């Protein structure tokens, strides 16, 4: 752990507004409540998101208008989660939503998928040197489910970690000195949990190194998800007793209308650490109906702060002795 002030510092790199709440909302709320400094970097405004509520349908088809509206949704979600430092990579609208893989929008020269990775990484490296997080969370090399912007967020994060630590690199935005991120995580969903919940995307259970219990912060996560009203429909009580015991509660649906549980337990794969690069391969994602066979993946054995076969319960495990 960095000893400048003893504070825990967590930085998350997400592709669009709402990603921070859906996949990492309970984790964010827990660490923010416990006093960690949480920085959220959002790569696009989500201009191509599908609008769910009929009363907001006027935003559909107008990317600039929708993007501007989603800035306000993100601000409300950050307030619910306790985030006080949210930034858009390169500034709001610097890179646009690329849409799902295979759409014509993927070819737009200003979309994030087409961003110059070294240029985007230099922007993020400047933020890393300023915020000086010990832990960075983003996605795996497949973007967890193959979205171009999620894949690009991984590439940019991976490159930025190296740039931020390089004394020879001078990132834009200030004179802050080199900074070494200690641990780089990807969001994950164990196959066993996905199968039980009927979720379509997963990684092999043995690839999951870390499990964060945020069940005590489901109310904050649910409020943050509700704030993204254009993108997420929410129903149910995430503070209900049965749901709390199961690590979840209410349900949510995206534009596809498929309801899924709001979970208080969130999962991660440790990709690299300052004490051991390349701890886990993260390319074994797939649909729940597919075979789990794939590239060799790491178990929690050998993960700093965890014993053999035991998942970490803290993203900062092994860094500060807690």
Short mmCIF file of C-alpha atoms in Angstrom, two decimals:
data_model
loop_
_atom_site.label_atom_id
_atom_site.label_comp_id
_atom_site.label_asym_id
_atom_site.label_seq_id
_atom_site.Cartn_x
_atom_site.Cartn_y
_atom_site.Cartn_z
CA UNK A 1 0.00 0.00 0.00
CA UNK A 2 1.22 3.47 -0.80
CA UNK A 3 2.10 5.26 2.41
CA UNK A 4 1.64 8.86 1.32
CA UNK A 5 -1.55 9.17 3.34
CA UNK A 6 -2.61 5.59 4.07
CA UNK A 7 -5.85 5.96 2.09
CA UNK A 8 -7.23 3.21 -0.04
CA UNK A 9 -7.78 4.44 -3.60
CA UNK A 10 -9.89 2.57 -6.15
CA UNK A 11 -10.30 3.58 -9.80
CA UNK A 12 -12.79 2.00 -12.17
CA UNK A 13 -12.79 2.32 -15.96
CA UNK A 14 -16.23 1.72 -17.47
CA UNK A 15 -17.40 1.98 -21.05
CA UNK A 16 -20.79 3.70 -20.67
CA UNK A 17 -22.95 5.36 -18.03
CA UNK A 18 -24.81 2.56 -16.17
CA UNK A 19 -21.99 -0.02 -16.43
CA UNK A 20 -20.61 1.18 -13.10
CA UNK A 21 -23.92 0.50 -11.36
CA UNK A 22 -24.89 -2.82 -12.96
CA UNK A 23 -21.63 -4.68 -12.53
CA UNK A 24 -19.79 -2.92 -9.72
CA UNK A 25 -22.37 -0.81 -7.88
CA UNK A 26 -22.32 -2.76 -4.61
CA UNK A 27 -18.52 -2.83 -4.61
CA UNK A 28 -18.30 0.93 -5.20
CA UNK A 29 -20.87 1.73 -2.53
CA UNK A 30 -19.14 -0.51 0.01
CA UNK A 31 -15.65 0.93 -0.50
CA UNK A 32 -16.90 4.51 -0.65
CA UNK A 33 -18.81 3.99 2.62
CA UNK A 34 -15.70 2.49 4.20
CA UNK A 35 -13.71 5.61 3.35
CA UNK A 36 -11.84 4.59 0.20
CA UNK A 37 -11.28 7.26 -2.43
CA UNK A 38 -13.21 6.06 -5.47
CA UNK A 39 -12.62 7.50 -8.94
CA UNK A 40 -14.84 6.53 -11.88
CA UNK A 41 -13.63 7.03 -15.44
CA UNK A 42 -16.36 6.68 -18.08
CA UNK A 43 -15.21 6.28 -21.68
CA UNK A 44 -18.31 7.38 -23.62
CA UNK A 45 -21.68 9.06 -23.04
CA UNK A 46 -23.60 5.98 -24.22
CA UNK A 47 -25.10 7.86 -27.15
CA UNK A 48 -26.40 4.67 -28.81
CA UNK A 49 -28.22 3.25 -25.82
CA UNK A 50 -31.79 2.04 -26.40
CA UNK A 51 -34.38 4.09 -24.49
CA UNK A 52 -36.82 2.05 -22.41
CA UNK A 53 -39.48 4.36 -20.87
CA UNK A 54 -42.11 5.69 -23.30
CA UNK A 55 -42.01 9.10 -21.62
CA UNK A 56 -38.33 9.42 -22.56
CA UNK A 57 -38.73 8.08 -26.10
CA UNK A 58 -38.07 11.56 -27.50
CA UNK A 59 -34.38 10.96 -26.65
CA UNK A 60 -34.12 7.92 -28.93
CA UNK A 61 -32.33 8.38 -32.22
CA UNK A 62 -30.64 11.61 -31.17
CA UNK A 63 -27.23 10.55 -29.86
CA UNK A 64 -26.12 13.97 -28.72
CA UNK A 65 -29.35 14.61 -26.84
CA UNK A 66 -29.35 11.17 -25.27
CA UNK A 67 -25.69 11.49 -24.31
CA UNK A 68 -26.34 14.81 -22.60
CA UNK A 69 -29.25 13.28 -20.69
CA UNK A 70 -27.18 10.30 -19.63
CA UNK A 71 -24.63 12.65 -18.07
CA UNK A 72 -27.36 13.70 -15.62
CA UNK A 73 -28.32 10.08 -14.99
CA UNK A 74 -24.71 9.21 -14.25
CA UNK A 75 -24.39 12.12 -11.82
CA UNK A 76 -27.43 10.86 -9.91
CA UNK A 77 -26.06 7.31 -9.87
CA UNK A 78 -22.70 8.51 -8.58
CA UNK A 79 -24.44 10.38 -5.78
CA UNK A 80 -26.29 7.21 -4.80
CA UNK A 81 -23.07 5.17 -4.76
CA UNK A 82 -20.98 7.76 -2.94
CA UNK A 83 -18.69 8.59 -5.87
CA UNK A 84 -17.37 12.14 -5.66
CA UNK A 85 -14.78 11.90 -8.46
CA UNK A 86 -16.24 10.97 -11.85
CA UNK A 87 -14.53 11.84 -15.12
CA UNK A 88 -15.07 11.22 -18.80
CA UNK A 89 -11.99 9.94 -20.57
CA UNK A 90 -10.65 12.82 -22.66
CA UNK A 91 -13.63 14.95 -21.58
CA UNK A 92 -17.37 14.44 -22.20
CA UNK A 93 -18.01 13.26 -25.75
CA UNK A 94 -14.36 12.86 -26.72
CA UNK A 95 -15.14 9.32 -27.86
CA UNK A 96 -18.62 8.16 -28.79
CA UNK A 97 -20.53 4.96 -28.09
CA UNK A 98 -19.61 2.31 -30.69
CA UNK A 99 -22.76 0.21 -30.43
CA UNK A 100 -22.82 -3.57 -30.31
CA UNK A 101 -20.24 -5.54 -32.26
CA UNK A 102 -20.99 -5.72 -35.99
CA UNK A 103 -23.11 -2.58 -36.24
CA UNK A 104 -22.21 0.14 -38.77
CA UNK A 105 -21.50 2.49 -35.85
CA UNK A 106 -18.35 0.45 -35.17
CA UNK A 107 -16.82 2.13 -38.22
CA UNK A 108 -17.45 5.70 -37.11
CA UNK A 109 -14.05 7.44 -36.82
CA UNK A 110 -15.06 9.15 -33.57
CA UNK A 111 -16.32 6.05 -31.76
CA UNK A 112 -14.34 4.58 -28.88
CA UNK A 113 -13.75 1.31 -30.75
CA UNK A 114 -11.76 3.30 -33.32
CA UNK A 115 -9.88 5.36 -30.74
CA UNK A 116 -6.10 5.40 -30.99
CA UNK A 117 -5.18 3.20 -28.02
CA UNK A 118 -1.90 5.00 -27.20
CA UNK A 119 -3.68 8.37 -27.23
CA UNK A 120 -6.55 7.16 -25.05
CA UNK A 121 -4.10 5.37 -22.74
CA UNK A 122 -2.11 8.59 -22.35
CA UNK A 123 -5.29 10.36 -21.19
CA UNK A 124 -5.98 7.63 -18.66
CA UNK A 125 -2.33 7.49 -17.52
CA UNK A 126 -2.60 11.16 -16.61
CA UNK A 127 -5.62 10.38 -14.44
CA UNK A 128 -3.82 7.45 -12.83
CA UNK A 129 -0.88 9.65 -11.91
CA UNK A 130 -3.21 12.22 -10.40
CA UNK A 131 -5.61 9.88 -8.56
CA UNK A 132 -2.86 7.35 -7.70
CA UNK A 133 -5.10 4.30 -7.18
CA UNK A 134 -3.68 1.11 -5.75
CA UNK A 135 -6.45 -0.85 -7.50
CA UNK A 136 -7.92 -0.48 -11.00
CA UNK A 137 -11.06 -2.31 -12.14
CA UNK A 138 -12.21 -2.64 -15.75
CA UNK A 139 -12.97 -5.60 -18.04
CA UNK A 140 -11.15 -8.60 -19.46
CA UNK A 141 -9.77 -8.79 -22.99
CA UNK A 142 -13.18 -9.95 -24.26
CA UNK A 143 -14.94 -7.01 -22.62
CA UNK A 144 -16.73 -9.70 -20.56
CA UNK A 145 -19.46 -10.09 -23.21
CA UNK A 146 -17.84 -8.82 -26.39
CA UNK A 147 -19.00 -5.20 -26.59
CA UNK A 148 -16.45 -3.18 -28.58
CA UNK A 149 -16.28 -0.38 -26.02
CA UNK A 150 -15.69 -2.83 -23.18
CA UNK A 151 -12.91 -4.53 -25.12
CA UNK A 152 -11.36 -1.14 -25.84
CA UNK A 153 -11.65 -0.13 -22.17
CA UNK A 154 -9.55 -3.18 -21.29
CA UNK A 155 -6.93 -2.36 -23.90
CA UNK A 156 -6.71 1.27 -22.83
CA UNK A 157 -6.55 0.38 -19.13
CA UNK A 158 -3.83 -2.19 -19.68
CA UNK A 159 -1.72 0.25 -21.70
CA UNK A 160 -2.35 3.13 -19.30
CA UNK A 161 -1.10 1.15 -16.30
CA UNK A 162 2.23 0.67 -18.05
CA UNK A 163 2.42 4.30 -19.19
CA UNK A 164 1.62 5.68 -15.75
CA UNK A 165 4.49 3.67 -14.23
CA UNK A 166 7.01 4.67 -16.90
CA UNK A 167 9.28 7.51 -15.72
CA UNK A 168 10.05 8.35 -19.35
CA UNK A 169 6.39 9.02 -20.16
CA UNK A 170 4.98 12.52 -19.77
CA UNK A 171 1.17 12.23 -19.96
CA UNK A 172 -0.98 15.28 -20.72
CA UNK A 173 -2.54 17.28 -17.94
CA UNK A 174 0.15 17.88 -15.37
CA UNK A 175 3.50 17.17 -13.78
CA UNK A 176 2.47 14.26 -11.55
CA UNK A 177 5.23 11.66 -11.25
CA UNK A 178 5.08 7.98 -12.18
CA UNK A 179 2.55 5.75 -10.46
CA UNK A 180 2.39 1.95 -10.29
CA UNK A 181 -1.09 0.48 -9.98
CA UNK A 182 -0.70 -2.48 -7.65
CA UNK A 183 -3.63 -4.63 -8.83
CA UNK A 184 -5.63 -4.72 -12.08
CA UNK A 185 -8.97 -6.52 -12.01
CA UNK A 186 -11.62 -7.47 -14.55
CA UNK A 187 -15.28 -7.85 -13.69
CA UNK A 188 -16.41 -11.48 -13.79
CA UNK A 189 -19.38 -13.77 -13.26
CA UNK A 190 -18.75 -17.37 -12.14
CA UNK A 191 -20.44 -19.94 -14.29
CA UNK A 192 -22.15 -21.55 -11.28
CA UNK A 193 -23.69 -18.24 -10.21
CA UNK A 194 -24.71 -17.39 -13.77
CA UNK A 195 -26.37 -20.79 -14.22
CA UNK A 196 -28.33 -20.44 -10.97
CA UNK A 197 -29.52 -16.96 -11.91
CA UNK A 198 -30.16 -17.69 -15.59
CA UNK A 199 -27.51 -15.24 -16.79
CA UNK A 200 -26.08 -15.61 -20.30
CA UNK A 201 -22.45 -14.59 -19.75
CA UNK A 202 -19.91 -16.19 -17.44
CA UNK A 203 -16.34 -17.22 -16.87
CA UNK A 204 -15.21 -20.58 -15.46
CA UNK A 205 -15.52 -20.61 -11.67
CA UNK A 206 -11.80 -21.27 -11.26
CA UNK A 207 -10.99 -18.06 -13.10
CA UNK A 208 -12.73 -15.93 -10.48
CA UNK A 209 -10.18 -14.81 -7.91
CA UNK A 210 -12.15 -12.31 -5.88
CA UNK A 211 -15.66 -12.02 -4.41
CA UNK A 212 -16.88 -8.80 -2.82
CA UNK A 213 -19.85 -8.99 -0.47
CA UNK A 214 -21.83 -5.80 -0.97
CA UNK A 215 -25.19 -7.10 0.22
CA UNK A 216 -25.30 -4.38 2.84
CA UNK A 217 -25.22 -1.81 0.02
CA UNK A 218 -27.97 -3.17 -2.21
CA UNK A 219 -30.14 -0.12 -1.53
CA UNK A 220 -27.41 2.16 -2.89
CA UNK A 221 -26.82 -0.08 -5.91
CA UNK A 222 -30.54 -0.26 -6.66
CA UNK A 223 -30.93 3.51 -6.36
CA UNK A 224 -28.01 3.99 -8.74
CA UNK A 225 -29.55 1.60 -11.26
CA UNK A 226 -32.89 3.40 -11.02
CA UNK A 227 -31.07 6.65 -11.78
CA UNK A 228 -30.22 5.26 -15.23
CA UNK A 229 -33.89 5.39 -16.18
CA UNK A 230 -33.35 5.49 -19.95
CA UNK A 231 -31.45 2.21 -19.87
CA UNK A 232 -32.63 0.16 -16.89
CA UNK A 233 -36.04 -0.92 -15.60
CA UNK A 234 -36.00 -1.89 -11.92
CA UNK A 235 -38.61 -3.70 -9.87
CA UNK A 236 -38.76 -5.30 -6.45
CA UNK A 237 -37.24 -4.53 -3.08
CA UNK A 238 -33.49 -5.09 -2.91
CA UNK A 239 -33.63 -4.78 0.86
CA UNK A 240 -36.03 -7.71 1.24
CA UNK A 241 -34.98 -10.35 3.76
CA UNK A 242 -34.92 -13.34 1.42
CA UNK A 243 -33.08 -11.40 -1.24
CA UNK A 244 -30.54 -10.12 1.25
CA UNK A 245 -29.72 -13.65 2.40
CA UNK A 246 -29.21 -14.76 -1.18
CA UNK A 247 -26.95 -11.83 -1.96
CA UNK A 248 -29.58 -10.15 -4.14
CA UNK A 249 -33.09 -8.79 -4.05
CA UNK A 250 -34.84 -6.79 -6.73
CA UNK A 251 -34.67 -7.38 -10.45
CA UNK A 252 -33.72 -5.29 -13.43
CA UNK A 253 -34.06 -5.45 -17.19
CA UNK A 254 -32.32 -3.72 -20.04
CA UNK A 255 -33.89 -2.95 -23.42
CA UNK A 256 -34.09 -6.66 -24.28
CA UNK A 257 -36.72 -7.07 -21.55
CA UNK A 258 -34.97 -10.01 -19.86
CA UNK A 259 -35.27 -9.69 -16.10
CA UNK A 260 -32.29 -10.64 -13.97
CA UNK A 261 -31.49 -10.30 -10.26
CA UNK A 262 -29.77 -7.31 -8.71
CA UNK A 263 -26.85 -8.93 -6.94
CA UNK A 264 -25.08 -7.84 -3.80
CA UNK A 265 -22.15 -10.18 -4.41
CA UNK A 266 -19.85 -9.03 -7.20
CA UNK A 267 -16.99 -11.00 -8.71
CA UNK A 268 -13.62 -10.21 -10.25
CA UNK A 269 -10.57 -11.77 -11.84
CA UNK A 270 -7.16 -10.43 -10.83
CA UNK A 271 -5.39 -9.92 -14.16
CA UNK A 272 -2.08 -8.49 -13.01
CA UNK A 273 -0.46 -7.30 -9.82
CA UNK A 274 2.75 -5.47 -9.06
CA UNK A 275 4.03 -8.69 -7.48
CA UNK A 276 3.12 -10.98 -10.37
CA UNK A 277 2.06 -10.04 -13.91
CA UNK A 278 -0.37 -12.12 -15.89
CA UNK A 279 -1.95 -13.97 -12.98
CA UNK A 280 -5.05 -15.02 -14.91
CA UNK A 281 -6.15 -15.51 -18.47
CA UNK A 282 -9.49 -13.81 -18.92
CA UNK A 283 -10.58 -14.98 -22.34
CA UNK A 284 -12.79 -17.87 -21.28
CA UNK A 285 -16.11 -16.00 -21.26
CA UNK A 286 -19.03 -17.53 -23.04
CA UNK A 287 -22.78 -18.13 -23.09
CA UNK A 288 -24.12 -20.21 -20.24
CA UNK A 289 -25.06 -22.96 -22.67
CA UNK A 290 -21.50 -23.31 -24.00
CA UNK A 291 -18.77 -25.59 -22.79
CA UNK A 292 -16.55 -24.20 -20.06
CA UNK A 293 -13.53 -25.59 -21.88
CA UNK A 294 -11.16 -22.87 -22.96
CA UNK A 295 -7.79 -21.30 -22.28
CA UNK A 296 -6.05 -22.27 -19.08
CA UNK A 297 -7.21 -20.02 -16.27
CA UNK A 298 -5.84 -19.23 -12.86
CA UNK A 299 -7.51 -20.14 -9.60
CA UNK A 300 -7.26 -18.08 -6.43
CA UNK A 301 -4.11 -20.03 -5.58
CA UNK A 302 -1.17 -17.68 -5.74
CA UNK A 303 -3.30 -14.53 -5.58
CA UNK A 304 -1.79 -12.00 -3.16
CA UNK A 305 -3.82 -12.01 0.04
CA UNK A 306 -5.57 -15.34 -0.63
CA UNK A 307 -4.70 -18.85 0.41
CA UNK A 308 -4.67 -21.83 -1.95
CA UNK A 309 -8.07 -22.21 -3.61
CA UNK A 310 -9.55 -19.35 -1.59
CA UNK A 311 -11.07 -16.27 -3.20
CA UNK A 312 -10.01 -12.86 -2.01
CA UNK A 313 -12.73 -10.96 -0.13
CA UNK A 314 -11.09 -7.58 -0.52
CA UNK A 315 -9.76 -5.85 -3.66
CA UNK A 316 -6.94 -4.44 -1.53
CA UNK A 317 -5.96 -7.84 -0.10
CA UNK A 318 -2.25 -8.14 0.40
CA UNK A 319 -1.66 -4.39 0.10
CA UNK A 320 -2.24 -2.94 3.53
CA UNK A 321 -2.35 -5.80 6.03
CA UNK A 322 -6.07 -5.52 6.80
#
